[in-house]
Each structure stands twice: as structure tokens, then as C-alpha cells.
Short mmCIF file of C-alpha atoms and ligand atoms in Angstrom, two decimals:
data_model
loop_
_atom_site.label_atom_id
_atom_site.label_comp_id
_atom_site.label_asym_id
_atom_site.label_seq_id
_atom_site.Cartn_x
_atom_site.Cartn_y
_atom_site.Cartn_z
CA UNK A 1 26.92 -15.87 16.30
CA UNK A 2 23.32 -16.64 15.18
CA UNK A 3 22.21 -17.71 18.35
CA UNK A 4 23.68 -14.77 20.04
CA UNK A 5 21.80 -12.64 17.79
CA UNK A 6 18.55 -14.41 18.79
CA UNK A 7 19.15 -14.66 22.10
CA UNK A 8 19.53 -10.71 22.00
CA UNK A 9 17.17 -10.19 20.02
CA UNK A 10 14.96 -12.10 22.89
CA UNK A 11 16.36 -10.21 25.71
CA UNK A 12 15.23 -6.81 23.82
CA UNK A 13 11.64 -8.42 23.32
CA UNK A 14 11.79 -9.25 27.01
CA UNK A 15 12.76 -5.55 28.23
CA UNK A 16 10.64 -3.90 25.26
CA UNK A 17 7.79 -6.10 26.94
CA UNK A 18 8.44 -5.30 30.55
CA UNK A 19 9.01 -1.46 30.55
CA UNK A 20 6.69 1.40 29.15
CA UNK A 21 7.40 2.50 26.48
CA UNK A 22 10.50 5.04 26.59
CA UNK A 23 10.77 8.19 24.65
CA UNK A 24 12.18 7.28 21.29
CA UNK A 25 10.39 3.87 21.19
CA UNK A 26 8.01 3.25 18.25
CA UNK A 27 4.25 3.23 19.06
CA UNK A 28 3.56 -0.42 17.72
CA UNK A 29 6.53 -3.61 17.98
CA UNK A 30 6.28 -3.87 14.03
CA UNK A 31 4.59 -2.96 10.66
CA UNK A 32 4.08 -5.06 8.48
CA UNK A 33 3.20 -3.84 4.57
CA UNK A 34 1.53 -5.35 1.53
CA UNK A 35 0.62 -3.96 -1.52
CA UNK A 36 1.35 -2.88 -5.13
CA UNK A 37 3.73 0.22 -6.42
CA UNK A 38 2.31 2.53 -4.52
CA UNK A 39 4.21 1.34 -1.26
CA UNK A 40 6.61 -1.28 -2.58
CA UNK A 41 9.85 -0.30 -1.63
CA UNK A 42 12.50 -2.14 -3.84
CA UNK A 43 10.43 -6.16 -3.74
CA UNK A 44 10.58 -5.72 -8.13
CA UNK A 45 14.31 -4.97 -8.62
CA UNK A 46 15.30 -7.96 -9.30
CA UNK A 47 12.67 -9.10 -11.12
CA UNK A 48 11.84 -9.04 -14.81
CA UNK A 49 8.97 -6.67 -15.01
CA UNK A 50 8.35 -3.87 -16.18
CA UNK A 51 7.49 -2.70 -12.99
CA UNK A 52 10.06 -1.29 -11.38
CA UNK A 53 11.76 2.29 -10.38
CA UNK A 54 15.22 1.49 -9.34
CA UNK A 55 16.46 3.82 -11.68
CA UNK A 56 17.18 7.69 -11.95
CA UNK A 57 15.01 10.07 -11.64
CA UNK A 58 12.60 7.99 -9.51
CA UNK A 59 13.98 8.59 -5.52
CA UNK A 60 15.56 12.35 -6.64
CA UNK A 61 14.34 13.61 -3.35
CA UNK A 62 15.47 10.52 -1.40
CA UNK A 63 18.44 10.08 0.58
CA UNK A 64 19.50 6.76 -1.08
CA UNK A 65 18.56 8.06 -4.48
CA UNK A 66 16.81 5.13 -5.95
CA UNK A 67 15.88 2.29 -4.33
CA UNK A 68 12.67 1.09 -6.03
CA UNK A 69 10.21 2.67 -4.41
CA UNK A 70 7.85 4.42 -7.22
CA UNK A 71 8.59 8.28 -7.09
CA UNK A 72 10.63 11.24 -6.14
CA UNK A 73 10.89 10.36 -2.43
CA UNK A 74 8.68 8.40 0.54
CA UNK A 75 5.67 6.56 0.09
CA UNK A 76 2.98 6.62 2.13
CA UNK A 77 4.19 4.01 4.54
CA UNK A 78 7.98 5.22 4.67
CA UNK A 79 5.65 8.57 6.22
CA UNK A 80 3.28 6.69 8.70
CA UNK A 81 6.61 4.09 9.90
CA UNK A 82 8.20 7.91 11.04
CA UNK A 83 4.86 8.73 11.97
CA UNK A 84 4.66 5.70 14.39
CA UNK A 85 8.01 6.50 15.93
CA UNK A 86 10.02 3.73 13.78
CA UNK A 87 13.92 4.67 13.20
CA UNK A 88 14.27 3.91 9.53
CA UNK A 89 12.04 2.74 6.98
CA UNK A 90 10.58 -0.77 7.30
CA UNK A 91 12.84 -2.58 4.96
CA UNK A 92 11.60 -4.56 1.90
CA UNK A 93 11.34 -8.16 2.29
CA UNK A 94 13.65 -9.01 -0.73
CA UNK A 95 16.97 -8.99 0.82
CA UNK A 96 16.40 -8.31 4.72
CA UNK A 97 17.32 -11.42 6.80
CA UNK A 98 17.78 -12.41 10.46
CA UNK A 99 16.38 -10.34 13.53
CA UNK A 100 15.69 -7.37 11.19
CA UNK A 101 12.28 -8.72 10.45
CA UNK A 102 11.03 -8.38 13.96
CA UNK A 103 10.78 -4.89 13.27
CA UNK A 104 8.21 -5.56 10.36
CA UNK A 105 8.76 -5.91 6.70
CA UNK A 106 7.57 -4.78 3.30
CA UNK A 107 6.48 -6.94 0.94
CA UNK A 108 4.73 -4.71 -1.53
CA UNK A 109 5.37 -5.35 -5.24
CA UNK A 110 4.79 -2.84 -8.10
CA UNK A 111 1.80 -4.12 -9.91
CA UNK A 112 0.52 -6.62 -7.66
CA UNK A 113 -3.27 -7.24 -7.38
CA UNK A 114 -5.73 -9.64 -5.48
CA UNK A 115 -5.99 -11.48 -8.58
CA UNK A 116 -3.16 -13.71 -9.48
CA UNK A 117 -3.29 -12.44 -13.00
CA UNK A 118 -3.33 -8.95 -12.58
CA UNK A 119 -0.08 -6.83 -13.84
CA UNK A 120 0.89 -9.81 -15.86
CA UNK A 121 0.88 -7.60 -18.56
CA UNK A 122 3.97 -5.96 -16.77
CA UNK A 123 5.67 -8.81 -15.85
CA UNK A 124 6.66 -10.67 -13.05
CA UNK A 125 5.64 -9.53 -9.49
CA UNK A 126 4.40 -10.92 -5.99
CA UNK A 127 0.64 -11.06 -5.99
CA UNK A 128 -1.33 -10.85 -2.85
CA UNK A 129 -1.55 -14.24 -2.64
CA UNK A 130 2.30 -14.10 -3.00
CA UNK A 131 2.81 -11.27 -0.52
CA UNK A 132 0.37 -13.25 2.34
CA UNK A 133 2.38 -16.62 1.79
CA UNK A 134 5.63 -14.52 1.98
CA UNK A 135 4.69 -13.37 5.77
CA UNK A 136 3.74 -16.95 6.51
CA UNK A 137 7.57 -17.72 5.86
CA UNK A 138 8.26 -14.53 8.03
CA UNK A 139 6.20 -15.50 10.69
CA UNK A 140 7.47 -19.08 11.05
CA UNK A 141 10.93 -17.16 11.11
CA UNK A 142 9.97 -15.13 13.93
CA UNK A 143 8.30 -18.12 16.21
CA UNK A 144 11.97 -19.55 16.19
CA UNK A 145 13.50 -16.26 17.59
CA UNK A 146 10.38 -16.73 19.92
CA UNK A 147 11.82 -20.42 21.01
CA UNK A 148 8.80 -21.70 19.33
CA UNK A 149 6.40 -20.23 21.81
CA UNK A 150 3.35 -19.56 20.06
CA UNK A 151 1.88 -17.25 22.94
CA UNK A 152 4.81 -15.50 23.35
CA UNK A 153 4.82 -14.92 18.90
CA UNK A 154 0.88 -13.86 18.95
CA UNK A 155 1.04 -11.76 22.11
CA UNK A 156 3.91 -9.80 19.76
CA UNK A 157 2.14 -9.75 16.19
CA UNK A 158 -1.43 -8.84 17.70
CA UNK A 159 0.14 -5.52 18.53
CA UNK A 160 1.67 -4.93 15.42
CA UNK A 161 0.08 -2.95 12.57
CA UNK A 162 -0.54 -4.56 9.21
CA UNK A 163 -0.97 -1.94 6.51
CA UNK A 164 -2.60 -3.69 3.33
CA UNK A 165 -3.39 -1.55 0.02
CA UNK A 166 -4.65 -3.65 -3.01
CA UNK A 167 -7.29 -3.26 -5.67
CA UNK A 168 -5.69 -0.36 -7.93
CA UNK A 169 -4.28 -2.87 -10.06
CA UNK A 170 -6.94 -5.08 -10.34
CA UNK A 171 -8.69 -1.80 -12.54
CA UNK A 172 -5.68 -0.54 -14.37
CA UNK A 173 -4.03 -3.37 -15.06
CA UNK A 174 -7.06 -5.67 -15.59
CA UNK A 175 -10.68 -4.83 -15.41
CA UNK A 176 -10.01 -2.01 -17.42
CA UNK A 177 -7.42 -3.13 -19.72
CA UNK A 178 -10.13 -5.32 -21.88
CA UNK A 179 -7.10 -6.14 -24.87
CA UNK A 180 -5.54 -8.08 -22.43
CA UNK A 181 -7.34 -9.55 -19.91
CA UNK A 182 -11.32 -11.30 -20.33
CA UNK A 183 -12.63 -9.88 -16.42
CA UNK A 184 -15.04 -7.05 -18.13
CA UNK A 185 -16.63 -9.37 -20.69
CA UNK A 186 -17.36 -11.69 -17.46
CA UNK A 187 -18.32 -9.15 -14.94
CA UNK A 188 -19.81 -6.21 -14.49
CA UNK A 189 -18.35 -3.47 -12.24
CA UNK A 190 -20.80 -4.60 -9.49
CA UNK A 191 -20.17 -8.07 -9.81
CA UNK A 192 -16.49 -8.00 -10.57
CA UNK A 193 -15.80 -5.68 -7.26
CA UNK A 194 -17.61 -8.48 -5.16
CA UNK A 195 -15.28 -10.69 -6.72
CA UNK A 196 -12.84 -9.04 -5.28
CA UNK A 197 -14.06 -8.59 -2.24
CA UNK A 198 -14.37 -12.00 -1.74
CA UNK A 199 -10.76 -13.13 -2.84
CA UNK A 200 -9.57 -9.95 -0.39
CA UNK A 201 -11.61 -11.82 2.93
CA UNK A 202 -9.57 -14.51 2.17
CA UNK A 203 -6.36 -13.26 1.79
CA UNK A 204 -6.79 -10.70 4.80
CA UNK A 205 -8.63 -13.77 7.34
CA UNK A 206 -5.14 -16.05 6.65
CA UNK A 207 -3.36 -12.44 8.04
CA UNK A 208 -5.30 -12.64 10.90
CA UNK A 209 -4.83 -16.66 11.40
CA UNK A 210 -1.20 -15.38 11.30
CA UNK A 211 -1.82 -13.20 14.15
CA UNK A 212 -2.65 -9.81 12.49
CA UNK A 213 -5.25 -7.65 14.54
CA UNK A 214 -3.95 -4.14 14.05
CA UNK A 215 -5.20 -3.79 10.46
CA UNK A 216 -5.39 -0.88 8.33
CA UNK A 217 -7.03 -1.40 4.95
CA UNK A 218 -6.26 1.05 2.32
CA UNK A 219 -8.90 2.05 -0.30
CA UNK A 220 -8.43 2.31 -3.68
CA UNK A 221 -8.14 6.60 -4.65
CA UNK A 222 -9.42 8.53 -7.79
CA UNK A 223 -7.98 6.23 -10.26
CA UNK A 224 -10.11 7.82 -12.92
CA UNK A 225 -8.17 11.18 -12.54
CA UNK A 226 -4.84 9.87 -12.65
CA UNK A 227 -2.59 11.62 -15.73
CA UNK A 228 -2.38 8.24 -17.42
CA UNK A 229 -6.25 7.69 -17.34
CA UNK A 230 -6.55 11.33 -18.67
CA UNK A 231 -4.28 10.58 -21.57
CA UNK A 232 -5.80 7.90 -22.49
CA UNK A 233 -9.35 8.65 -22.68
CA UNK A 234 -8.58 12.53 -22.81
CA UNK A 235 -11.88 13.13 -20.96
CA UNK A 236 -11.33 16.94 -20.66
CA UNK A 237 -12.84 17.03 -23.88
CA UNK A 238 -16.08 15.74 -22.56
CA UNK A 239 -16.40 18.54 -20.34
CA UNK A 240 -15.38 15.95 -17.30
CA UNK A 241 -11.62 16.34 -15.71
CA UNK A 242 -11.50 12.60 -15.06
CA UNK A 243 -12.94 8.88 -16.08
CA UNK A 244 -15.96 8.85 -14.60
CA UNK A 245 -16.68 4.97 -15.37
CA UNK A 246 -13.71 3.94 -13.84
CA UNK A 247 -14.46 6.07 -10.82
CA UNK A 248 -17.72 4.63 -10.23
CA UNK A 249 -16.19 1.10 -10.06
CA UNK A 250 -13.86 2.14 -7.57
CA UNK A 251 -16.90 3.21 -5.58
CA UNK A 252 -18.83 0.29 -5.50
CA UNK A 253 -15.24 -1.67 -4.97
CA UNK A 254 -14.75 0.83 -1.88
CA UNK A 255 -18.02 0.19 -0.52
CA UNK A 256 -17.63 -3.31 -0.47
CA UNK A 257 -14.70 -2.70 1.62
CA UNK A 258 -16.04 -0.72 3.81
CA UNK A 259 -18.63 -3.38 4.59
CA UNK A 260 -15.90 -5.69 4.84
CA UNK A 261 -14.18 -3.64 7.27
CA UNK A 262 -16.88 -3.48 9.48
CA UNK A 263 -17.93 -7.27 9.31
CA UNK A 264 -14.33 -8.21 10.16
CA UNK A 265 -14.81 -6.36 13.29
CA UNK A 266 -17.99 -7.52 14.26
CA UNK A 267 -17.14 -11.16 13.67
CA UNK A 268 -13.79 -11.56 14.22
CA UNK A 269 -11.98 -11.59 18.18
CA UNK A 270 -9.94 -8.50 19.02
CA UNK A 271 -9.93 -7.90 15.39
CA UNK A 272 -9.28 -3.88 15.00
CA UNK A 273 -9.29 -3.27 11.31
CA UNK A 274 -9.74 0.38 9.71
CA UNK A 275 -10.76 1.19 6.36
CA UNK A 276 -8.47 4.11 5.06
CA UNK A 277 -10.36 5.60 2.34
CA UNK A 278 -8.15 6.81 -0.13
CA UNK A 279 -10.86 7.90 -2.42
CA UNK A 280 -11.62 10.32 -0.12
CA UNK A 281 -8.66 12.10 0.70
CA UNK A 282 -7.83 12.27 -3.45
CA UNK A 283 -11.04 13.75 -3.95
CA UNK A 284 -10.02 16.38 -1.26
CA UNK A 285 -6.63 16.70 -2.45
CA UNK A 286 -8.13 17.54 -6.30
CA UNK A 287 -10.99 19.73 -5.26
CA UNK A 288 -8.24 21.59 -2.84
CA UNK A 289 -5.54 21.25 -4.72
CA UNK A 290 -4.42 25.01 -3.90
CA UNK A 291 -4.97 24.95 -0.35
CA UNK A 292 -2.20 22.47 0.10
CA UNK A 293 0.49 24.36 -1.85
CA UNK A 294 -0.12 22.33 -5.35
CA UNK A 295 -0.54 24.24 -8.72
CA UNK A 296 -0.05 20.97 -11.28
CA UNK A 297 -3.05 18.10 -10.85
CA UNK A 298 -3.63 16.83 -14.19
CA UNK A 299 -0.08 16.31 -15.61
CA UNK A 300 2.61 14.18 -13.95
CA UNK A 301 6.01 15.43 -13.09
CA UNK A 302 7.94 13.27 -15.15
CA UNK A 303 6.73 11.40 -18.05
CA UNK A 304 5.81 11.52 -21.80
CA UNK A 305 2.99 12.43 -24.09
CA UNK A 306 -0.24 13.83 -23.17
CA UNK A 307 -0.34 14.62 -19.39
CA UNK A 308 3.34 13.32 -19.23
CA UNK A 309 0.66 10.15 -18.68
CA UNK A 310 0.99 8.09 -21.35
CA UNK A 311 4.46 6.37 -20.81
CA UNK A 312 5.90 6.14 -17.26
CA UNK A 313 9.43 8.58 -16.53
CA UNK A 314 11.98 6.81 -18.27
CA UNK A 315 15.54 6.46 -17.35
CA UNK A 316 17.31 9.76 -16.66
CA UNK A 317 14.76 11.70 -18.41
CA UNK A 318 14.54 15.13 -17.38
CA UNK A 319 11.41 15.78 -14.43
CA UNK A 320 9.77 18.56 -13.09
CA UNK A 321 12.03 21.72 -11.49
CA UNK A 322 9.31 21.64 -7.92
CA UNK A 323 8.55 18.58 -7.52
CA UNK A 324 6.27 19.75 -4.19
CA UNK A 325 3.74 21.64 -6.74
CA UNK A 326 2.88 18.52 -8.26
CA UNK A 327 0.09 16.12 -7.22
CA UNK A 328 1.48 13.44 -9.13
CA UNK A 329 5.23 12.36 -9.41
CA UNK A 330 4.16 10.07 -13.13
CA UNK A 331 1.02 8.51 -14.90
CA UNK A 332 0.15 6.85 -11.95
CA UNK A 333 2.02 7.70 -8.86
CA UNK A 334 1.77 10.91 -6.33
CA UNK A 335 4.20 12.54 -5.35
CA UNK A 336 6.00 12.89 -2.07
CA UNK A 337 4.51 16.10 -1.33
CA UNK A 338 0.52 14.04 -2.06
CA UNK A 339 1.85 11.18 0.01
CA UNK A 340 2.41 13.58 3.07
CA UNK A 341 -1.45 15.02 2.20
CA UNK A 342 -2.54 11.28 2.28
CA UNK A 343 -0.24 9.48 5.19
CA UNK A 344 -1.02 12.64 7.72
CA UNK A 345 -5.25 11.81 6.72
CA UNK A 346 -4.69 8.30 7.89
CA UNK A 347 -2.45 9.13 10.89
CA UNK A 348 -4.43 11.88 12.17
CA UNK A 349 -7.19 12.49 10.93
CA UNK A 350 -10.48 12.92 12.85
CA UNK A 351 -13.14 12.32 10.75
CA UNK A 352 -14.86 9.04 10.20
CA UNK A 353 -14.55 10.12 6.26
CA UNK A 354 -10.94 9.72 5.76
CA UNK A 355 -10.28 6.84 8.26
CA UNK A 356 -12.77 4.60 9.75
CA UNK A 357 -13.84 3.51 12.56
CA UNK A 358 -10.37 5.13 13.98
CA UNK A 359 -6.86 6.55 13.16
CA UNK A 360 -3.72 4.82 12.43
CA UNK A 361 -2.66 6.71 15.59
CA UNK A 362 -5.73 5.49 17.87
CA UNK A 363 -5.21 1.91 16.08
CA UNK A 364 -1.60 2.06 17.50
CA UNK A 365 -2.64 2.80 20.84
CA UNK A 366 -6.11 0.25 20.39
C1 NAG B 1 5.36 -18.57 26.32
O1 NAG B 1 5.13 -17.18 26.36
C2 NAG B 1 4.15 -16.80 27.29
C3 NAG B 1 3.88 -15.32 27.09
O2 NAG B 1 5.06 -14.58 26.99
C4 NAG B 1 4.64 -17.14 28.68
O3 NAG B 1 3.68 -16.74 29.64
C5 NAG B 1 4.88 -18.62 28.76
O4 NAG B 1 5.46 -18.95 30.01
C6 NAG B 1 5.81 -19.08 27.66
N1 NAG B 1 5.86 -20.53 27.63
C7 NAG B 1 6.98 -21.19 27.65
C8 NAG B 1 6.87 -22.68 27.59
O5 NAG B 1 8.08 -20.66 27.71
C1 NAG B 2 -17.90 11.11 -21.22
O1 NAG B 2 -19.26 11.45 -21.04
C2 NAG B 2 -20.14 10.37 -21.24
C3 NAG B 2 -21.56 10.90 -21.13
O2 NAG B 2 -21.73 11.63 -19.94
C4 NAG B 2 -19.85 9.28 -20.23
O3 NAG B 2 -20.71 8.18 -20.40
C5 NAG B 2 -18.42 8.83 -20.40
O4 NAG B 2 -18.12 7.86 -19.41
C6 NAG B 2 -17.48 10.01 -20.27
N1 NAG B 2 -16.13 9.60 -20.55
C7 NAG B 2 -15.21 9.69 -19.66
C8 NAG B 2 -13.87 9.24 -20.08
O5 NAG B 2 -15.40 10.09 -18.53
#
């Protein structure tokens, strides 16, 4: 039964490979995710962390209710997978086996970082690292369903698109979290951003060993303006709406990105990586707020304290009545409604700005 399935799953390959695409076909083979809460999909629920939304109210706009994935409805990737033409979501990794994966897999995890200690104050979760050696195991998967044919395997993943977003983590839940964790008595935000930097161009060259070309690097957003920063360092009273210190590491962290971006594709064959810059588009959606329909900005839709941003929505607590007015869904997470704002930027977008040096919809076609 197995080996029928492969064998199928072969003959599809074959046919996918030999005939342009047909209407109703998804733009790129597979997609591939990695990355924290913001795009994890149900990788924590089984873990013991902290971390983790598999509960009521979190998914009250989605179909399935709660799955795991860290607000009301779809993240950013659940948007750009429809975008791209995909039938379904791209399934998390926990729990998806045979030829499913061909189709691309998530392996985000809800307070992930590129440092392997990051989030540890949360609890258990798959760290970049974690996440990169987790599609290694995937990819050796898929070269048996490919007969062991490395060509045949590489000629597939080098048209797939690889979506990685890391680095908010490595702020909140570490640089900036100084009771718990020693990285801002070590480093300064300049130096402690090129540490991560450098840790990243590791983690993202062993993707492209694997056969990743199609690369779309997300950018770290606004953290400083998120309702749990605002709680906590209630910075409307100094005149400013959000953390401005925490902001400005995020920019020099972004900029280092950027360059990294850029010497990727300069020095790397057929690599096509784009920098998605997150920061960007948040800055956009906050100083525009109105113009895209959304009245609340500071306060999340479900949560306690100050801002609603000082504990995450708890189980079955009450949220919001419009969830669509809101630019965040809790203390850290946007919305649905944001993450249609930010996934349509990266898909479509035309300026240089929000997605560089292309769109996820040019990189599909690249
Ligand atoms: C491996 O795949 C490539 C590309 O699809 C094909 O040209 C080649 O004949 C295959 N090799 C073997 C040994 O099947
Ligand atoms: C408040 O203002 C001071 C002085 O401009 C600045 O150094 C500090 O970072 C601000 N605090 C926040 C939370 O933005």
C-alpha cells in the first residue's frame, strides 16, 4: 500500500513535471515554513510550553476552531499558501506523514529563535536549529519517494518556496528580557544583531545545501509597538506611542538582513532570496491604521491588564466583539485582518520597500 502511494505519488510528479501548469495548480511544487508563533501552525501542542494556542478563543474565526496557530484565524502563510494557488493550508510538520510532505510542510514553533536558548523561558519548542534539522529528515524522506535520485529531488525543491521568519524572539524573549537571559550584558544591540546574523547565514546556507533557492526572508516588524511592549514600559507616558530602544535594535537587526539578503544572491548559484520587510509594512499599517478599516492599534483583542498586553488571552476568556478593527489579536500577535495587510505586501507588492529585490509572486514565477 506504501509503495503504491509512492509510486503515485511519482506518477503525479512525473505529469505535474511534463504539462504546464493547469488552472487550479499551485504556482510553486511546495512551501516549505519555519519560524516562531507568528506562523506556527499547531508544531507546540504537544509540547510543554507555555507557548501554545490550541485552546478557545485563539482560531474563533477559523474553520477548525483551534488548531494552534496563534490568533483568531490565518497566519500570514495560511494567506500567501492560498495566495500561491495551494488547496489547503500547508500542514504542520508534527503529525503529517507519507506523500503529504511533498506538498511542503510547516515547521514553525511558537517561541522559537536563532538562538538555541531563546523562549526557554516559555518552555519547550523547536529552535531554528531544530526546525532546519527537522527538513533535513523531510528531505531525506522525499529523495526516497524520488527513488533516491538526487537530480530528480533538487530539480523539485529548487522550485519550491521556503518562507523563513526568525529574530522576534531573539528580542522579546531574550535580548530584552535581561532577568532571564545574560545576551544584553554581553552585547550591545549592534553587536548582538550581528550575532545573529551570523548564526541566521548558517542556518539559512544548510537550507540551501538542502536544495532551497526560492527563499523569502521575513523581517522582524515594530516589536516596540506591540500591546505587550506598551504595557510594560507604558511609553505613552513619555510622549512616544511605542519602545523606541527596542525598535532601533530591530533596525540595525533588519539591516543586517538586508545585507544578508543581498550577499546570498550575489554569492550563492541560482540563489533567489527576498527580504520581506516586515518593519515596513507595520510601520504602514500603524501610521494608516484607518485607511485599512482598523480603529484599535494599541490594545490587543483579547488579553489582560494594561493594553490587554500584559498576559496573553487565556482560556475561554471573553475577546473582542470585531475582531477585523483590531490590529492585534493579543500582546504579541496580529490579527487576521493585519495578517491579510501584511501577506498581500509580500505577495504583491511593488515596491522595493516592502519586498526586496522581488515579490513572493515574481519569486514564484523566478
Ligand atoms: C534522475 O532524474 C533526472 C531528472 O529528472 C533524470 O534526468 C535522470 O534520468 C534520473 N536518473 C535516474 C538514474 O533515474
Ligand atoms: C522614553 O524617552 C527617553 C528619552 O527620549 C528614551 O530614551 C526612552 O527610550 C523612552 N522610553 C521608551 C519606552 O520608549
Amino acid at each position: 500500500m506504501a509503495r503504491l502511494g509512492v509510486w503515485m505519488a511519482v506518477m503525479v510528479l512525473t505529469m505535474a513535471a511534463a504539462t504546464v501548469a493547469w488552472s487550479g495548480d499551485p504556482q510553486v511544487p511546495c512551501f516549505f515554513i519555519f519560524g516562531d508563533s507568528l506562523v506556527d501552525n499547531g508544531n507546540n501542542n504537544n509540547l510543554l510550553t507555555l507557548a501554545r494556542a490550541n485552546y478557545a478563543p485563539y482560531g474563533i474565526d477559523f474553520p477548525q476552531g483551534a488548531s494552534g496557530r496563534f490568533n483568531n484565524g490565518r497566519t500570514v502563510v495560511d494567506i500567501l499558501a492560498q495566495l500561491l494557488g495551494f488547496r489547503g493550508y500547508i500542514p504542520p510538520r508534527e503529525g503529517t506523514r507519507g506523500t503529504a510532505i511533498l506538498r511542503g510542510l510547516n515547521f514553525a514553533s511558537g517561541a522559537a529563535g536563532i538562538r538555541d536558548e531563546t523562549g526557554n523561558n516559555l518552555g519547550d519548542h523547536f529552535s531554528m536549529v531544530e526546525q532546519v534539522e527537522h527538513f533535513r529528515t523531510t528531505a531525506q524522506q522525499m529523495a526516497r519517494m524520488f527513488r533516491g535520485n538526487r537530480t530528480a529531488l533538487f530539480g523539485y525543491l529548487n522550485r519550491c518556496i521556503f518562507a523563513v521568519g526568525m529574530g522576534s524572539n531573539d528580542y522579546l524573549n531574550n535580548y530584552f528580557m535581561p532577568s532571564m537571559y545574560s545576551t544584553s550584558y554581553d552585547y550591545n544591540p549592534k553587536t548582538y544583531a550581528a550575532l545573529l546574523i551570523q548564526d541566521y547565514e548558517r542556518q539559512l546556507t544548510a537550507l540551501y545545501d538542502l536544495g532551497a533557492r526560492k527563499v523569502a526572508i521575513v523581517g522582524v516588524g515594530q516589536i516596540g509597538c506591540i500591546p505587550y511592549e506598551l504595557a510594560r514600559y507604558n511609553s505613552r507616558a513619555n510622549g512616544s506611542r511605542c519602545n523606541e530602544r527596542i525598535n532601533k535594535a530591530i533596525d540595525l537587526y533588519n539591516a543586517g538582513l538586508l545585507r544578508l539578503v543581498e550577499s546570498f544572491n550575489n554569492e550563492l548559484p541560482d540563489a533567489k532570496f527576498v527580504f520581506v520587510n516586515t518593519y515596513e509594512s507595520s510601520k504602514d499599517l500603524t501610521n494608516n491604521a484607518a485607511a485599512y478599516g482598523f480603529e484599535v492599534i494599541d490594545k490587543g483583542c483579547c488579553g489582560v491588564g494594561r493594553n490587554n498586553g500584559q498576559i496573553t488571552c487565556l482560556p475561554f476568556q471573553q475577546p473582542c466583539e470585531d475582531r477585523s478593527k483590531y490590529l492585534f489579536w493579543d500582546a504579541f500577535h496580529p490579527t487576521e485582518a493585519a495578517n491579510l495587510v501584511y501577506a498581500r505586501k509580500a505577495y504583491a507588492s511593488t515596491s522595493t520597500a516592502d519586498v526586496y529585490p522581488m515579490n513572493i509572486q515574481q519569486l514564484a514565477m523566478a
